[in-house]
Amino acid sequence: MHLSVRRADVDDDRIEQRRRLSSTFFAPFSRADTAALVSGRLGVAALPDAALDLIYGRTDGHPLFSEQLAYALRDAGYLRVVGDDCAIDDAAAARAQDLPATVEGII
């Protein structure tokens, strides 16, 4: 992902100077890295496999999307977090498929 923002009052010469700066691009997270990120953000020891399947399957390892989707799943009741334990609420599982499919939709 690359984000570039500029103020309307900045002249083109300053923009051209900034184009010479280097950029860093990050590869998507692996399934294991996504599990570690989301578990850490939710404060749990581990995620249920079905939850990780849903999160990684939807996000393809995009870290921001992964954590936001995990929060949305928790807030929608799909994931129950009690202490450092995380469980799936089967009654809410069907609704999880209705969550937004893009990072823009989830934020």
Coordinates of N, CA and C in Angstrom, one line a residue:
M1 N 0.9 -1.2 0.0 CA 0.0 0.0 0.0 C 0.9 1.2 0.0
H2 N 0.5 2.2 -0.8 CA 1.3 3.4 -0.8 C 0.3 4.6 -0.6
L3 N 0.6 5.5 0.3 CA -0.3 6.6 0.6 C 0.5 7.9 0.3
S4 N -0.1 8.8 -0.4 CA 0.5 10.0 -0.7 C -0.6 11.1 -0.5
V5 N -0.2 12.1 0.3 CA -1.2 13.2 0.6 C -0.4 14.5 0.5
R6 N -1.1 15.5 0.0 CA -0.5 16.8 -0.1 C -1.5 17.9 0.2
R7 N -1.0 19.0 0.7 CA -1.8 20.2 1.0 C -2.0 20.9 -0.3
A8 N -3.1 21.6 -0.5 CA -3.4 22.3 -1.7 C -2.5 23.5 -1.9
D9 N -2.0 24.0 -0.8 CA -1.1 25.2 -0.9 C 0.4 24.9 -1.1
V10 N 0.7 23.6 -1.3 CA 2.1 23.3 -1.6 C 2.4 23.3 -3.1
D11 N 3.5 24.0 -3.4 CA 3.8 24.2 -4.8 C 4.4 22.9 -5.4
D12 N 4.4 22.9 -6.7 CA 4.9 21.7 -7.5 C 6.4 21.4 -7.3
D13 N 7.2 22.5 -7.1 CA 8.6 22.3 -6.9 C 8.9 21.4 -5.6
R14 N 8.1 21.7 -4.6 CA 8.3 20.9 -3.3 C 7.8 19.5 -3.5
I15 N 6.8 19.3 -4.3 CA 6.3 18.0 -4.6 C 7.4 17.2 -5.4
E16 N 8.0 17.8 -6.3 CA 9.0 17.2 -7.1 C 10.2 16.8 -6.3
Q17 N 10.6 17.6 -5.3 CA 11.7 17.3 -4.4 C 11.3 16.0 -3.6
R18 N 10.1 15.9 -3.2 CA 9.7 14.8 -2.3 C 9.6 13.5 -3.2
R19 N 9.5 13.6 -4.4 CA 9.4 12.4 -5.3 C 10.7 11.6 -5.3
R20 N 11.8 12.4 -5.0 CA 13.1 11.7 -5.0 C 13.4 10.9 -3.7
L21 N 12.5 11.0 -2.7 CA 12.6 10.3 -1.5 C 12.3 8.8 -1.8
S22 N 12.9 8.0 -1.0 CA 12.7 6.5 -1.2 C 11.4 6.1 -0.6
S23 N 10.9 5.0 -1.1 CA 9.6 4.4 -0.6 C 9.9 3.0 -0.1
T24 N 9.1 2.6 0.9 CA 9.2 1.2 1.4 C 7.9 0.5 1.1
F25 N 8.0 -0.6 0.5 CA 6.8 -1.4 0.3 C 6.8 -2.7 1.1
F26 N 5.7 -3.0 1.7 CA 5.7 -4.2 2.6 C 4.9 -5.3 1.9
A27 N 5.3 -6.5 2.1 CA 4.6 -7.7 1.6 C 3.5 -8.0 2.5
P28 N 2.5 -8.7 2.1 CA 1.4 -9.1 3.0 C 1.9 -10.0 4.1
F29 N 1.2 -10.0 5.2 CA 1.6 -10.9 6.3 C 1.3 -12.4 5.9
S30 N 2.0 -13.3 6.4 CA 1.7 -14.7 6.3 C 0.5 -15.0 7.2
R31 N 0.0 -16.2 7.1 CA -1.1 -16.7 7.9 C -0.6 -16.6 9.4
A32 N 0.6 -17.1 9.7 CA 1.1 -17.1 11.1 C 1.3 -15.7 11.6
D33 N 1.8 -14.8 10.8 CA 1.9 -13.4 11.2 C 0.6 -12.7 11.5
T34 N -0.4 -13.0 10.6 CA -1.7 -12.5 10.8 C -2.3 -13.0 12.1
A35 N -2.1 -14.3 12.4 CA -2.7 -14.9 13.6 C -2.0 -14.2 14.8
A36 N -0.7 -14.0 14.8 CA 0.0 -13.3 15.9 C -0.5 -11.9 16.1
L37 N -0.6 -11.1 15.0 CA -1.1 -9.8 15.0 C -2.5 -9.7 15.6
V38 N -3.4 -10.5 15.1 CA -4.8 -10.4 15.6 C -4.9 -10.9 17.0
S39 N -4.2 -11.9 17.3 CA -4.3 -12.4 18.7 C -3.8 -11.4 19.7
G40 N -2.7 -10.7 19.3 CA -2.1 -9.7 20.1 C -3.1 -8.5 20.3
R41 N -3.7 -8.1 19.2 CA -4.6 -6.9 19.2 C -5.9 -7.3 20.1
L42 N -6.3 -8.5 20.0 CA -7.5 -8.9 20.8 C -7.1 -9.3 22.2
G43 N -5.8 -9.4 22.5 CA -5.3 -9.8 23.8 C -5.7 -11.2 24.2
V44 N -5.6 -12.1 23.2 CA -5.9 -13.6 23.4 C -4.7 -14.4 23.1
A45 N -4.7 -15.6 23.7 CA -3.6 -16.5 23.5 C -3.5 -17.1 22.0
A46 N -4.7 -17.3 21.5 CA -4.8 -17.9 20.1 C -6.2 -17.6 19.6
L47 N -6.3 -17.7 18.2 CA -7.6 -17.6 17.6 C -8.1 -18.9 17.2
P48 N -9.4 -19.1 17.2 CA -10.0 -20.4 16.7 C -9.6 -20.5 15.2
D49 N -9.4 -21.7 14.7 CA -9.0 -21.8 13.3 C -10.0 -21.2 12.3
A50 N -11.3 -21.4 12.6 CA -12.4 -20.9 11.8 C -12.3 -19.3 11.7
A51 N -12.0 -18.7 12.8 CA -11.9 -17.2 12.8 C -10.7 -16.8 12.0
L52 N -9.5 -17.5 12.1 CA -8.3 -17.2 11.4 C -8.6 -17.4 9.9
D53 N -9.3 -18.5 9.5 CA -9.6 -18.8 8.2 C -10.4 -17.6 7.5
L54 N -11.4 -17.1 8.3 CA -12.2 -16.0 7.8 C -11.4 -14.8 7.6
I55 N -10.6 -14.4 8.7 CA -9.9 -13.2 8.6 C -8.8 -13.2 7.5
Y56 N -8.0 -14.3 7.5 CA -6.9 -14.4 6.5 C -7.5 -14.5 5.1
G57 N -8.6 -15.3 5.0 CA -9.2 -15.4 3.7 C -9.8 -14.1 3.1
R58 N -10.3 -13.3 4.0 CA -10.8 -12.0 3.5 C -9.7 -10.9 3.3
T59 N -8.7 -11.0 4.1 CA -7.7 -9.9 4.0 C -6.4 -10.2 3.2
D60 N -6.2 -11.4 2.9 CA -5.0 -11.8 2.2 C -3.7 -11.3 2.9
G61 N -3.8 -11.2 4.2 CA -2.6 -10.8 5.0 C -2.4 -9.3 5.1
H62 N -3.3 -8.5 4.7 CA -3.2 -7.0 4.9 C -3.4 -6.7 6.4
P63 N -2.3 -6.2 7.0 CA -2.3 -6.1 8.5 C -3.4 -5.1 9.0
L64 N -3.6 -4.0 8.4 CA -4.7 -3.1 8.9 C -6.0 -3.7 8.8
F65 N -6.3 -4.2 7.6 CA -7.6 -4.9 7.3 C -7.8 -6.0 8.3
S66 N -6.8 -6.8 8.5 CA -6.9 -8.0 9.4 C -7.3 -7.5 10.8
E67 N -6.6 -6.5 11.4 CA -7.0 -6.1 12.7 C -8.4 -5.5 12.8
Q68 N -8.7 -4.7 11.8 CA -10.0 -4.1 11.8 C -11.1 -5.1 11.6
L69 N -10.9 -6.1 10.8 CA -11.9 -7.1 10.6 C -12.1 -7.9 11.9
A70 N -11.0 -8.2 12.6 CA -11.0 -8.9 13.9 C -11.8 -8.1 14.9
Y71 N -11.6 -6.8 15.0 CA -12.4 -5.9 15.9 C -13.9 -6.0 15.5
A72 N -14.2 -5.9 14.2 CA -15.6 -6.0 13.7 C -16.2 -7.3 14.1
L73 N -15.5 -8.4 13.9 CA -16.0 -9.7 14.3 C -16.3 -9.8 15.8
R74 N -15.4 -9.2 16.6 CA -15.6 -9.2 18.0 C -16.8 -8.3 18.4
D75 N -16.9 -7.1 17.8 CA -18.0 -6.2 18.1 C -19.3 -6.7 17.7
A76 N -19.3 -7.5 16.6 CA -20.6 -8.1 16.1 C -21.0 -9.3 16.8
G77 N -20.2 -9.8 17.8 CA -20.5 -10.9 18.6 C -20.1 -12.3 18.0
Y78 N -19.4 -12.3 16.8 CA -18.9 -13.5 16.2 C -17.8 -14.1 17.1
L79 N -16.9 -13.2 17.6 CA -15.9 -13.7 18.5 C -16.2 -13.2 19.9
R80 N -16.1 -14.2 20.8 CA -16.2 -13.8 22.2 C -14.8 -13.9 22.8
V81 N -14.5 -12.8 23.5 CA -13.2 -12.7 24.1 C -13.4 -12.6 25.6
V82 N -12.9 -13.5 26.3 CA -13.0 -13.5 27.8 C -11.6 -13.8 28.3
G83 N -11.0 -12.8 29.0 CA -9.6 -12.9 29.4 C -8.7 -13.1 28.2
D84 N -7.9 -14.1 28.2 CA -7.0 -14.4 27.1 C -7.6 -15.5 26.2
D85 N -8.9 -15.8 26.4 CA -9.5 -16.9 25.6 C -10.4 -16.3 24.5
C86 N -10.4 -16.9 23.3 CA -11.3 -16.4 22.2 C -12.0 -17.6 21.7
A87 N -13.3 -17.4 21.5 CA -14.2 -18.5 21.0 C -15.2 -17.9 20.0
I88 N -15.6 -18.8 19.2 CA -16.6 -18.4 18.1 C -18.0 -18.6 18.7
D89 N -18.9 -17.6 18.5 CA -20.3 -17.7 18.8 C -21.0 -18.2 17.6
D90 N -21.4 -19.5 17.6 CA -22.0 -20.2 16.5 C -23.2 -19.5 16.0
A91 N -24.0 -18.9 16.9 CA -25.2 -18.2 16.5 C -24.9 -17.0 15.7
A92 N -23.8 -16.4 15.9 CA -23.4 -15.2 15.1 C -22.6 -15.5 13.9
A93 N -22.2 -16.7 13.7 CA -21.3 -17.1 12.6 C -21.9 -16.8 11.3
A94 N -23.1 -17.0 11.1 CA -23.8 -16.8 9.8 C -23.7 -15.3 9.4
R95 N -23.8 -14.4 10.4 CA -23.8 -13.0 10.1 C -22.4 -12.5 9.7
A96 N -21.3 -13.2 10.1 CA -20.0 -12.8 9.8 C -19.7 -12.7 8.3
Q97 N -20.4 -13.4 7.5 CA -20.2 -13.4 6.1 C -20.8 -12.1 5.5
D98 N -21.6 -11.3 6.3 CA -22.2 -10.1 5.8 C -21.3 -8.9 6.1
L99 N -20.1 -9.1 6.7 CA -19.2 -8.0 7.0 C -18.6 -7.5 5.7
P100 N -18.2 -6.2 5.7 CA -17.6 -5.6 4.5 C -16.4 -6.4 4.0
A101 N -16.2 -6.4 2.7 CA -15.2 -7.2 2.1 C -13.9 -6.4 1.7
T102 N -14.0 -5.1 2.1 CA -12.8 -4.2 1.8 C -12.4 -3.5 3.0
V103 N -11.1 -3.0 3.0 CA -10.6 -2.3 4.2 C -11.4 -1.0 4.3
E104 N -11.8 -0.3 3.2 CA -12.6 0.9 3.3 C -13.9 0.7 3.9
G105 N -14.5 -0.5 3.7 CA -15.8 -0.8 4.2 C -15.8 -1.1 5.7
I106 N -14.7 -1.6 6.2 CA -14.6 -2.0 7.6 C -14.2 -0.9 8.5
I107 N -13.5 0.1 8.0 CA -13.0 1.2 8.9 C -14.1 2.2 9.2

